[in-house]
Coordinates of C-alpha atoms in Angstrom, one line a residue:
X1 CA -10.7 122.1 111.9
X2 CA -13.1 120.2 109.6
X3 CA -13.8 123.2 107.3
X4 CA -10.4 123.8 105.9
X5 CA -11.5 123.0 102.4
X6 CA -14.0 125.9 102.4
X7 CA -11.4 128.7 103.1
X8 CA -10.4 131.2 100.5
X9 CA -6.8 131.8 99.7
X10 CA -6.9 135.0 101.7
X11 CA -8.4 133.1 104.7
X12 CA -5.7 130.3 104.3
X13 CA -2.8 132.8 104.3
X14 CA -4.3 134.6 107.3
X15 CA -4.8 131.2 109.1
X16 CA -1.3 130.1 108.4
X17 CA 0.2 133.4 109.5
X18 CA -1.8 133.4 112.8
X19 CA -0.9 129.7 113.4
X20 CA -4.6 128.8 113.5
X21 CA -3.5 125.6 111.5
X22 CA -0.5 124.5 109.8
X23 CA 0.3 123.8 106.2
X24 CA 0.5 120.2 107.0
X25 CA -2.9 120.2 108.5
X26 CA -4.4 121.9 105.5
X27 CA -2.6 119.6 103.0
X28 CA -3.5 116.5 104.9
X29 CA -7.1 117.6 105.0
X30 CA -7.4 118.2 101.3
X31 CA -5.5 115.0 100.4
X32 CA -8.2 113.3 102.4
X33 CA -10.9 115.0 100.4
X34 CA -9.1 114.0 97.1
X35 CA -9.0 110.5 98.4
X36 CA -12.7 110.3 99.2
X37 CA -14.2 112.4 96.2
X38 CA -11.9 111.9 93.2
X39 CA -13.2 108.4 92.5
X40 CA -16.6 110.2 91.7
X41 CA -15.2 113.4 90.0
X42 CA -12.0 112.0 88.3
X43 CA -10.4 115.4 88.4
X44 CA -6.9 114.2 89.2
X45 CA -4.8 112.0 87.0
X46 CA -1.9 112.0 89.6
X47 CA -2.0 112.8 93.2
X48 CA 1.5 113.7 94.5
X49 CA 0.6 113.0 98.3
X50 CA 4.1 112.2 99.5
X51 CA 5.7 115.1 97.9
X52 CA 2.9 117.4 99.0
X53 CA 3.2 116.4 102.6
X54 CA 7.0 116.8 102.5
X55 CA 6.6 120.2 101.0
X56 CA 4.0 121.2 103.7
X57 CA 6.4 120.2 106.5
X58 CA 9.1 122.2 104.9
X59 CA 6.7 125.2 104.4
X60 CA 5.9 125.1 108.2
X61 CA 9.5 124.8 109.2
X62 CA 10.3 127.9 106.9
X63 CA 7.5 129.9 108.4
X64 CA 8.5 129.1 111.9
X65 CA 12.0 130.3 110.9
X66 CA 10.7 133.6 109.9
X67 CA 9.8 133.3 106.2
X68 CA 7.0 135.8 105.7
X69 CA 5.8 134.9 102.1
X70 CA 2.2 135.2 102.3
X71 CA 1.5 132.2 100.1
X72 CA 4.0 129.8 101.7
X73 CA 2.2 126.5 102.3
X74 CA -0.9 127.2 100.4
X75 CA -2.1 124.1 98.5
X76 CA -3.0 124.1 94.7
X77 CA -2.8 121.7 91.7
X78 CA -1.7 122.0 88.1
X79 CA -3.3 121.0 84.9
X80 CA -1.6 117.9 83.4
X81 CA -0.2 119.7 80.3
X82 CA 2.3 121.6 82.5
X83 CA 5.6 119.9 82.8
X84 CA 6.5 119.0 86.4
X85 CA 10.0 117.5 87.1
X86 CA 9.9 114.0 88.3
X87 CA 6.1 113.8 88.1
X88 CA 4.0 112.0 85.3
X89 CA 2.9 114.6 82.7
X90 CA 0.3 113.1 80.3
X91 CA -1.6 115.8 78.7
X92 CA -4.5 113.5 79.2
X93 CA -3.3 111.2 76.3
X94 CA -2.3 107.6 75.9
X95 CA 0.6 109.1 73.8
X96 CA 2.2 110.3 76.9
X97 CA 1.0 107.7 79.4
X98 CA 4.6 107.1 80.7
X99 CA 6.2 110.5 80.3
X100 CA 7.9 111.8 83.4
X101 CA 9.1 115.4 82.8
X102 CA 12.8 116.0 83.4
X103 CA 12.2 119.7 84.0
X104 CA 9.6 122.2 85.4
X105 CA 7.5 124.6 83.4
X106 CA 8.5 128.2 84.2
X107 CA 5.1 128.9 85.7
X108 CA 5.4 125.8 87.8
X109 CA 8.7 127.1 89.2
X110 CA 7.1 130.6 89.7
X111 CA 4.2 129.1 91.6
X112 CA 6.6 127.0 93.9
X113 CA 8.7 130.0 94.4
X114 CA 5.8 132.1 95.7
X115 CA 5.2 129.2 98.3
X116 CA 2.4 127.2 96.8
X117 CA 2.4 123.5 97.2
X118 CA 1.1 121.2 94.4
X119 CA -1.1 118.3 95.4
X120 CA -0.9 116.7 91.9
X121 CA -1.8 116.9 88.2
X122 CA -5.4 117.5 86.9
X123 CA -7.4 115.8 84.2
X124 CA -8.0 117.4 80.8
X125 CA -9.1 116.8 77.3
X126 CA -6.3 115.1 75.4
X127 CA -3.9 117.6 74.4
X128 CA -6.3 120.4 75.4
X129 CA -8.5 119.5 72.4
X130 CA -12.1 119.3 73.7
X131 CA -14.9 121.4 75.4
X132 CA -16.3 118.8 77.8
X133 CA -13.4 116.8 79.3
X134 CA -14.8 113.6 77.8
X135 CA -11.7 113.3 75.5
X136 CA -9.3 112.3 78.2
X137 CA -7.6 108.9 77.8
X138 CA -8.0 108.7 81.7
X139 CA -11.9 109.1 81.4
X140 CA -14.4 111.8 81.6
X141 CA -14.4 114.3 84.6
X142 CA -17.7 114.8 86.3
X143 CA -19.3 118.1 87.2
X144 CA -19.5 118.4 91.0
X145 CA -22.9 120.3 90.6
X146 CA -24.4 117.1 88.9
X147 CA -22.2 114.1 88.5
X148 CA -24.1 113.1 85.2
X149 CA -23.0 116.3 83.5
X150 CA -19.7 117.6 82.0
X151 CA -17.5 120.1 83.7
X152 CA -16.5 121.9 80.5
X153 CA -13.0 121.6 78.9
X154 CA -10.4 121.3 78.2
X155 CA -9.4 122.3 81.8
X156 CA -12.3 120.4 83.2
X157 CA -10.3 118.7 86.0
X158 CA -9.1 122.0 87.2
X159 CA -12.5 123.5 87.2
X160 CA -14.1 120.5 88.9
X161 CA -11.4 120.3 91.6
X162 CA -11.8 123.9 92.7
X163 CA -15.7 123.6 92.5
X164 CA -15.6 120.6 94.8
X165 CA -13.1 122.2 97.1
X166 CA -10.4 119.7 96.6
X167 CA -8.0 122.6 96.1
X168 CA -8.5 126.4 96.6
X169 CA -7.0 127.4 93.2
X170 CA -5.7 125.6 90.2
X171 CA -3.8 126.4 87.1
X172 CA -5.4 125.9 83.6
X173 CA -4.6 126.7 80.0
X174 CA -6.9 128.4 77.5
X175 CA -6.5 128.0 73.7
X176 CA -10.1 128.9 72.8
X177 CA -11.9 129.2 76.0
X178 CA -10.6 126.3 77.9
X179 CA -10.4 128.1 81.2
X180 CA -13.5 130.3 80.9
X181 CA -16.0 127.8 79.7
X182 CA -15.3 125.1 82.4
X183 CA -15.4 128.0 85.0
X184 CA -18.8 128.8 83.7
X185 CA -20.0 125.1 83.8
X186 CA -18.6 124.6 87.4
X187 CA -19.7 127.8 88.9
X188 CA -16.3 129.2 89.7
X189 CA -14.1 132.1 88.5
X190 CA -11.3 131.6 85.9
X191 CA -9.1 134.1 84.0
X192 CA -7.2 133.8 80.9
X193 CA -4.5 136.7 80.8
X194 CA -3.1 138.5 77.9
X195 CA -1.1 136.5 75.5
X196 CA 2.5 136.8 76.6
X197 CA 1.7 137.6 80.2
X198 CA 2.5 134.0 81.6
X199 CA 5.4 131.9 80.1
X200 CA 4.4 129.0 77.8
X201 CA 7.8 127.3 78.5
X202 CA 7.1 123.8 79.6
X203 CA 3.5 123.9 78.6
X204 CA 2.8 121.2 76.1
X205 CA 1.7 123.1 73.0
X206 CA -1.7 122.6 71.3
X207 CA -1.8 125.8 69.2
X208 CA 1.2 128.0 70.0
X209 CA -0.3 131.3 69.0
X210 CA -3.3 130.9 71.0
X211 CA -2.2 128.8 74.2
X212 CA -2.0 130.9 77.4
X213 CA -2.0 129.5 81.0
X214 CA -4.3 131.2 83.6
X215 CA -5.8 130.5 87.0
X216 CA -9.1 129.1 88.6
X217 CA -10.5 130.1 92.0
X218 CA -13.7 130.5 93.7
X219 CA -13.4 134.4 93.4
X220 CA -11.5 137.0 91.4
X221 CA -9.3 137.6 94.6
X222 CA -8.4 133.9 94.6
X223 CA -7.6 134.0 90.9
X224 CA -5.5 137.0 91.5
X225 CA -3.3 135.4 94.1
X226 CA -2.4 132.5 91.8
X227 CA -2.1 134.6 88.5
X228 CA 0.2 137.0 90.2
X229 CA 2.6 134.3 91.2
X230 CA 2.4 132.7 87.7
X231 CA 3.1 135.7 85.7
X232 CA 6.3 137.4 84.6
X233 CA 8.8 137.6 81.7
X234 CA 10.6 134.4 80.7
X235 CA 13.7 134.6 78.5
X236 CA 13.2 130.9 77.6
X237 CA 9.8 131.7 75.9
X238 CA 10.0 133.8 72.7
X239 CA 6.3 134.8 73.0
X240 CA 6.9 136.1 76.7
X241 CA 6.5 139.8 77.0
X242 CA 8.9 141.8 79.2
X243 CA 6.2 143.7 81.2
X244 CA 5.9 144.4 84.9
X245 CA 3.5 142.3 86.8
X246 CA 1.1 144.6 88.9
X247 CA 0.1 143.8 92.4
X248 CA -3.4 142.6 91.5
X249 CA -4.4 141.5 95.1
X250 CA -3.6 145.1 96.4
X251 CA -5.4 146.6 93.4
X252 CA -8.5 144.7 94.3
X253 CA -8.4 145.7 97.9
X254 CA -8.0 149.4 96.9
X255 CA -11.0 149.2 94.5
X256 CA -13.4 148.3 97.3
X257 CA -14.6 151.8 98.0
X258 CA -17.9 153.8 97.8
X259 CA -21.4 152.6 97.0
X260 CA -20.9 152.8 93.3
X261 CA -17.4 151.3 92.9
X262 CA -18.0 151.1 89.1
X263 CA -19.0 154.7 88.5
X264 CA -17.8 155.8 85.2
X265 CA -17.0 152.3 83.9
X266 CA -18.4 151.6 80.4
X267 CA -19.3 148.0 79.7
X268 CA -19.7 147.1 76.0
X269 CA -22.4 144.7 75.2
X270 CA -22.1 143.1 71.6
X271 CA -25.3 142.6 70.0
X272 CA -23.8 139.7 67.9
X273 CA -23.4 137.7 71.1
X274 CA -27.1 137.6 72.0
X275 CA -28.5 136.1 68.9
X276 CA -29.6 132.6 67.8
X277 CA -28.2 129.7 69.7
X278 CA -28.1 131.4 73.1
X279 CA -30.0 129.5 75.7
X280 CA -33.0 131.7 77.0
X281 CA -32.2 130.9 80.7
X282 CA -28.6 131.8 80.1
X283 CA -29.6 135.0 78.3
X284 CA -32.0 136.2 81.0
X285 CA -29.3 135.4 83.8
X286 CA -26.7 137.3 81.9
X287 CA -29.0 140.3 81.5
X288 CA -29.8 140.3 85.3
X289 CA -26.1 140.3 86.0
X290 CA -25.6 143.3 83.7
X291 CA -28.4 145.1 85.5
X292 CA -26.4 144.4 88.7
X293 CA -23.3 146.0 87.2
X294 CA -25.5 149.1 86.3
X295 CA -26.5 149.2 90.0
X296 CA -22.8 149.3 90.9
X297 CA -22.4 152.4 88.7
X298 CA -21.3 151.0 85.3
X299 CA -22.9 152.1 82.1
X300 CA -23.9 149.7 79.4
X301 CA -23.0 150.6 75.8
X302 CA -24.2 148.8 72.7
X303 CA -21.1 147.7 70.6
X304 CA -20.5 145.5 67.5
X305 CA -17.9 142.6 67.2
X306 CA -17.2 140.2 64.5
X307 CA -20.0 137.6 64.4
X308 CA -19.1 134.7 66.8
X309 CA -19.7 132.1 64.0
X310 CA -17.0 133.8 61.9
X311 CA -14.5 133.7 64.8
X312 CA -15.3 130.1 65.4
X313 CA -14.6 129.1 61.8
X314 CA -11.4 131.1 61.8
X315 CA -10.2 129.4 64.8
X316 CA -11.0 125.8 63.6
X317 CA -8.8 126.6 60.6
X318 CA -5.9 128.2 62.4
X319 CA -5.7 126.2 65.8
X320 CA -5.8 122.6 64.0
X321 CA -3.2 123.9 61.6
X322 CA -0.8 124.7 64.4
X323 CA -1.8 121.5 66.1
X324 CA -0.7 119.5 63.1
X325 CA 2.7 120.9 63.3
X326 CA 3.1 120.9 67.2
X327 CA 2.0 117.3 67.4
X328 CA 4.3 115.9 64.6
X329 CA 7.0 115.5 67.3
X330 CA 5.0 112.6 68.7
X331 CA 6.1 109.8 66.4
X332 CA 7.0 106.8 68.8
X333 CA 10.6 107.4 68.5
X334 CA 11.8 109.9 71.0
X335 CA 9.4 109.6 73.8
X336 CA 6.0 108.7 74.7
X337 CA 3.8 105.7 73.3
X338 CA 5.4 103.2 70.9
X339 CA 3.4 100.6 69.2
X340 CA 4.3 97.0 69.5
X341 CA 6.5 95.1 67.1
X342 CA 6.7 97.6 64.2
X343 CA 7.4 96.1 60.7
X344 CA 9.3 99.2 59.5
X345 CA 9.7 102.9 60.2
X346 CA 6.5 103.7 58.4
X347 CA 4.5 101.2 60.4
X348 CA 6.1 102.7 63.6
X349 CA 4.9 106.1 62.8
X350 CA 1.5 105.2 61.7
X351 CA 0.6 102.8 64.4
X352 CA 2.2 104.7 67.2
X353 CA 0.3 107.9 66.2
X354 CA -3.1 106.1 65.4
X355 CA -3.0 104.1 68.6
X356 CA -1.5 106.8 70.8
X357 CA -3.9 109.7 69.8
X358 CA -7.6 109.7 70.5
X359 CA -10.3 110.3 67.8
X360 CA -10.6 114.2 68.5
X361 CA -6.8 114.8 68.2
X362 CA -6.6 112.7 65.1
X363 CA -9.7 114.7 63.6
X364 CA -7.9 118.1 64.3
X365 CA -4.6 116.9 62.9
X366 CA -6.3 116.0 59.8
X367 CA -8.1 119.3 59.6
X368 CA -4.9 121.2 60.1
X369 CA -2.9 119.2 57.7
X370 CA -5.6 119.8 55.0
X371 CA -5.7 123.5 55.8
X372 CA -1.8 123.6 55.3
X373 CA -1.6 121.5 52.2
X374 CA -0.2 123.0 49.0
X375 CA -3.6 123.0 47.2
X376 CA -5.5 124.8 50.0
X377 CA -2.9 126.8 52.0
X378 CA -3.9 130.2 50.4
X379 CA -7.6 129.5 50.2
X380 CA -8.0 128.4 53.8
X381 CA -4.9 129.1 56.1
X382 CA -3.8 132.4 54.7
X383 CA -7.4 133.9 54.4
X384 CA -8.1 132.7 58.0
X385 CA -5.0 134.7 59.1
X386 CA -6.3 137.7 57.4
X387 CA -9.7 137.4 59.0
X388 CA -7.8 136.9 62.4
X389 CA -6.4 140.4 61.9
X390 CA -9.9 141.8 61.1
X391 CA -11.3 140.2 64.3
X392 CA -8.4 141.9 66.4
X393 CA -9.2 145.2 64.7
X394 CA -13.0 145.0 65.5
X395 CA -12.1 144.5 69.2
X396 CA -9.7 147.5 69.1
X397 CA -12.6 149.6 67.7
X398 CA -14.8 148.4 70.4
X399 CA -12.5 149.4 73.1
X400 CA -12.5 153.0 71.8
X401 CA -16.1 153.1 73.0
X402 CA -15.9 151.1 76.4
X403 CA -13.7 149.8 79.1
X404 CA -14.6 146.2 79.2
X405 CA -16.8 144.0 77.1
X406 CA -19.5 141.6 78.7
X407 CA -20.8 138.5 77.0
X408 CA -22.2 135.1 78.1
X409 CA -19.3 132.6 78.6
X410 CA -21.1 129.8 77.0
X411 CA -24.4 129.5 75.0
X412 CA -25.8 126.9 77.4
X413 CA -25.1 125.3 80.8
X414 CA -23.4 122.0 81.2
X415 CA -24.8 119.2 79.2
X416 CA -24.9 115.5 80.1
X417 CA -21.9 113.3 79.7
X418 CA -22.4 110.9 76.7
X419 CA -24.8 113.4 75.0
X420 CA -25.2 112.6 71.4
X421 CA -23.6 115.8 70.1
X422 CA -21.7 116.1 66.8
X423 CA -18.3 117.5 66.9
X424 CA -19.6 120.8 65.3
X425 CA -22.2 121.1 68.0
X426 CA -19.6 120.7 70.7
X427 CA -17.4 123.3 69.1
X428 CA -20.2 125.8 69.4
X429 CA -19.6 125.6 73.1
X430 CA -16.7 127.9 72.7
X431 CA -18.3 130.3 70.2
X432 CA -18.2 133.3 72.6
X433 CA -14.8 132.7 74.0
X434 CA -12.7 132.0 70.8
X435 CA -12.5 135.6 69.6
X436 CA -10.4 136.5 72.8
X437 CA -7.7 134.1 71.8
X438 CA -7.6 135.1 68.2
X439 CA -7.0 138.7 69.4
X440 CA -4.6 137.8 72.4
X441 CA -6.9 139.6 74.9
X442 CA -7.4 138.8 78.6
X443 CA -10.8 137.6 79.7
X444 CA -12.5 136.3 82.9
X445 CA -15.5 134.2 83.6
X446 CA -17.4 134.4 86.8
X447 CA -20.5 132.8 88.2
X448 CA -23.9 134.9 87.9
X449 CA -26.6 132.3 88.8
X450 CA -28.2 129.0 87.9
X451 CA -30.6 127.5 85.6
X452 CA -33.8 125.6 86.5
X453 CA -31.8 122.4 86.8
X454 CA -29.4 124.0 89.4
X455 CA -26.4 124.2 86.9
X456 CA -24.2 127.4 87.0
X457 CA -24.2 130.1 84.5
X458 CA -21.1 132.4 83.9
X459 CA -20.6 135.9 82.5
X460 CA -17.5 136.7 80.5
X461 CA -15.7 139.9 80.8
X462 CA -13.1 140.8 78.1
X463 CA -10.5 143.5 78.7
X464 CA -8.0 145.3 76.4
X465 CA -4.4 144.1 76.4
X466 CA -2.8 144.0 79.8
X467 CA -6.0 145.0 81.7
X468 CA -6.2 141.8 83.8
X469 CA -6.2 144.2 86.9
X470 CA -9.5 145.8 85.7
X471 CA -11.0 142.6 85.0
X472 CA -10.3 141.2 88.4
X473 CA -11.4 144.4 90.2
X474 CA -14.6 144.7 88.2
X475 CA -15.4 141.1 88.9
X476 CA -14.6 141.5 92.6
X477 CA -17.0 144.5 92.8
X478 CA -19.8 142.1 91.6
X479 CA -18.8 139.4 94.0
X480 CA -18.9 141.9 96.9
X481 CA -22.6 142.3 96.5
X482 CA -23.5 138.7 95.3
X483 CA -23.0 135.3 96.7
X484 CA -23.0 133.1 93.6
X485 CA -19.2 132.6 93.9
X486 CA -19.8 131.3 97.5
X487 CA -22.3 128.7 96.5
X488 CA -21.0 125.0 96.8
X489 CA -22.2 121.9 95.3
X490 CA -23.6 119.2 97.7
X491 CA -20.8 116.7 96.9
X492 CA -18.6 115.9 99.9

């Protein structure tokens, strides 16, 4: 079959169960696409072809022996900040150019135990610090819809790989929008779950109180299959929450009823997210999507949230502060990059870090160190923590009046690679997504149309804590009556 790359996860599981094709055939087909297209996309840092083919053969043998796991033999790929035993794990940085992890991240084990086969490690902004995937030591990732444009970041490799049908699903991580914004730029679906839903053990930290892994797929149903496998309590992660993982796939199928599947659902629309800075085409496309939600039975409710500019400023005080602490372990002594011929210990530290870290990582370390310094700790860091609490309270008040919140995912569509943007202009790309991470809430982005250049536009839906199932089902209801998630770029 020449169209194996076009199949959804549900179609792959059905085809494998019915013996329409084997896992080996599917894996071989996708590895061929990666070999052909990755030189243009640069979405993979490491392709584990030999390992994947062995796993595919083993999956076929297990299935022939009576193993009934639905996801057995389904291919996927991991963002390269997730530790994978025996496989290069670079975090998109020169600092970890030679780091082969001695263990698996918990979610990597969870996904493998569900039956998924990993085809490799996906490109990303260095240490997940970036919104365009131009900050990778391994080069920029290109958007499959227009190779001259960025895919978003920091999980740009994951989004580009799924959009180009190199893999049906992929993992990502989201610290301030790093799943949702690239999902929007690449015209696919991406979900960031509630903080604590997915173990962070083995995920290389950027900002520990923000980081959360999630899933990419063409549709909400595809995302549900992977997120369900990833999730669950982990005693090795002190921020993991002991909460049962619902069967989101079953919930989605059960919700596909009636002409008005969203009757009774209240969607909050925050006026603060539709002001200055929002591109006109994005605004009109989002409003058309909200009208479609009304046609499905939902009611739109005006709500108020903290100004996105305030959430952005709060994030860029707190996240770099955590990063400056987390990245202090990369010193040229224990693992990773080490400068040549250091004169003394001070020179070893200084040159290993200045040579091993890229400009954006160094910028955020300096910002964070400044915010944590003795003379400014109370004025900046402590105040930002107080504002973070107020932001969370504003979300709680909003959810008293609505079930989910809808906003644009990003203020623009994807911009050109190499565009002359200042760091602050790039940071504005996450202005609508960052509040979710400050409050630890789940959120999803799904495609809702295209601008005049043919670049995708995404809508963000935000749920209350532990409401991933509602977000997935609401998104699926929209995707049952629209085809934007089925659109494919012409590449390949």
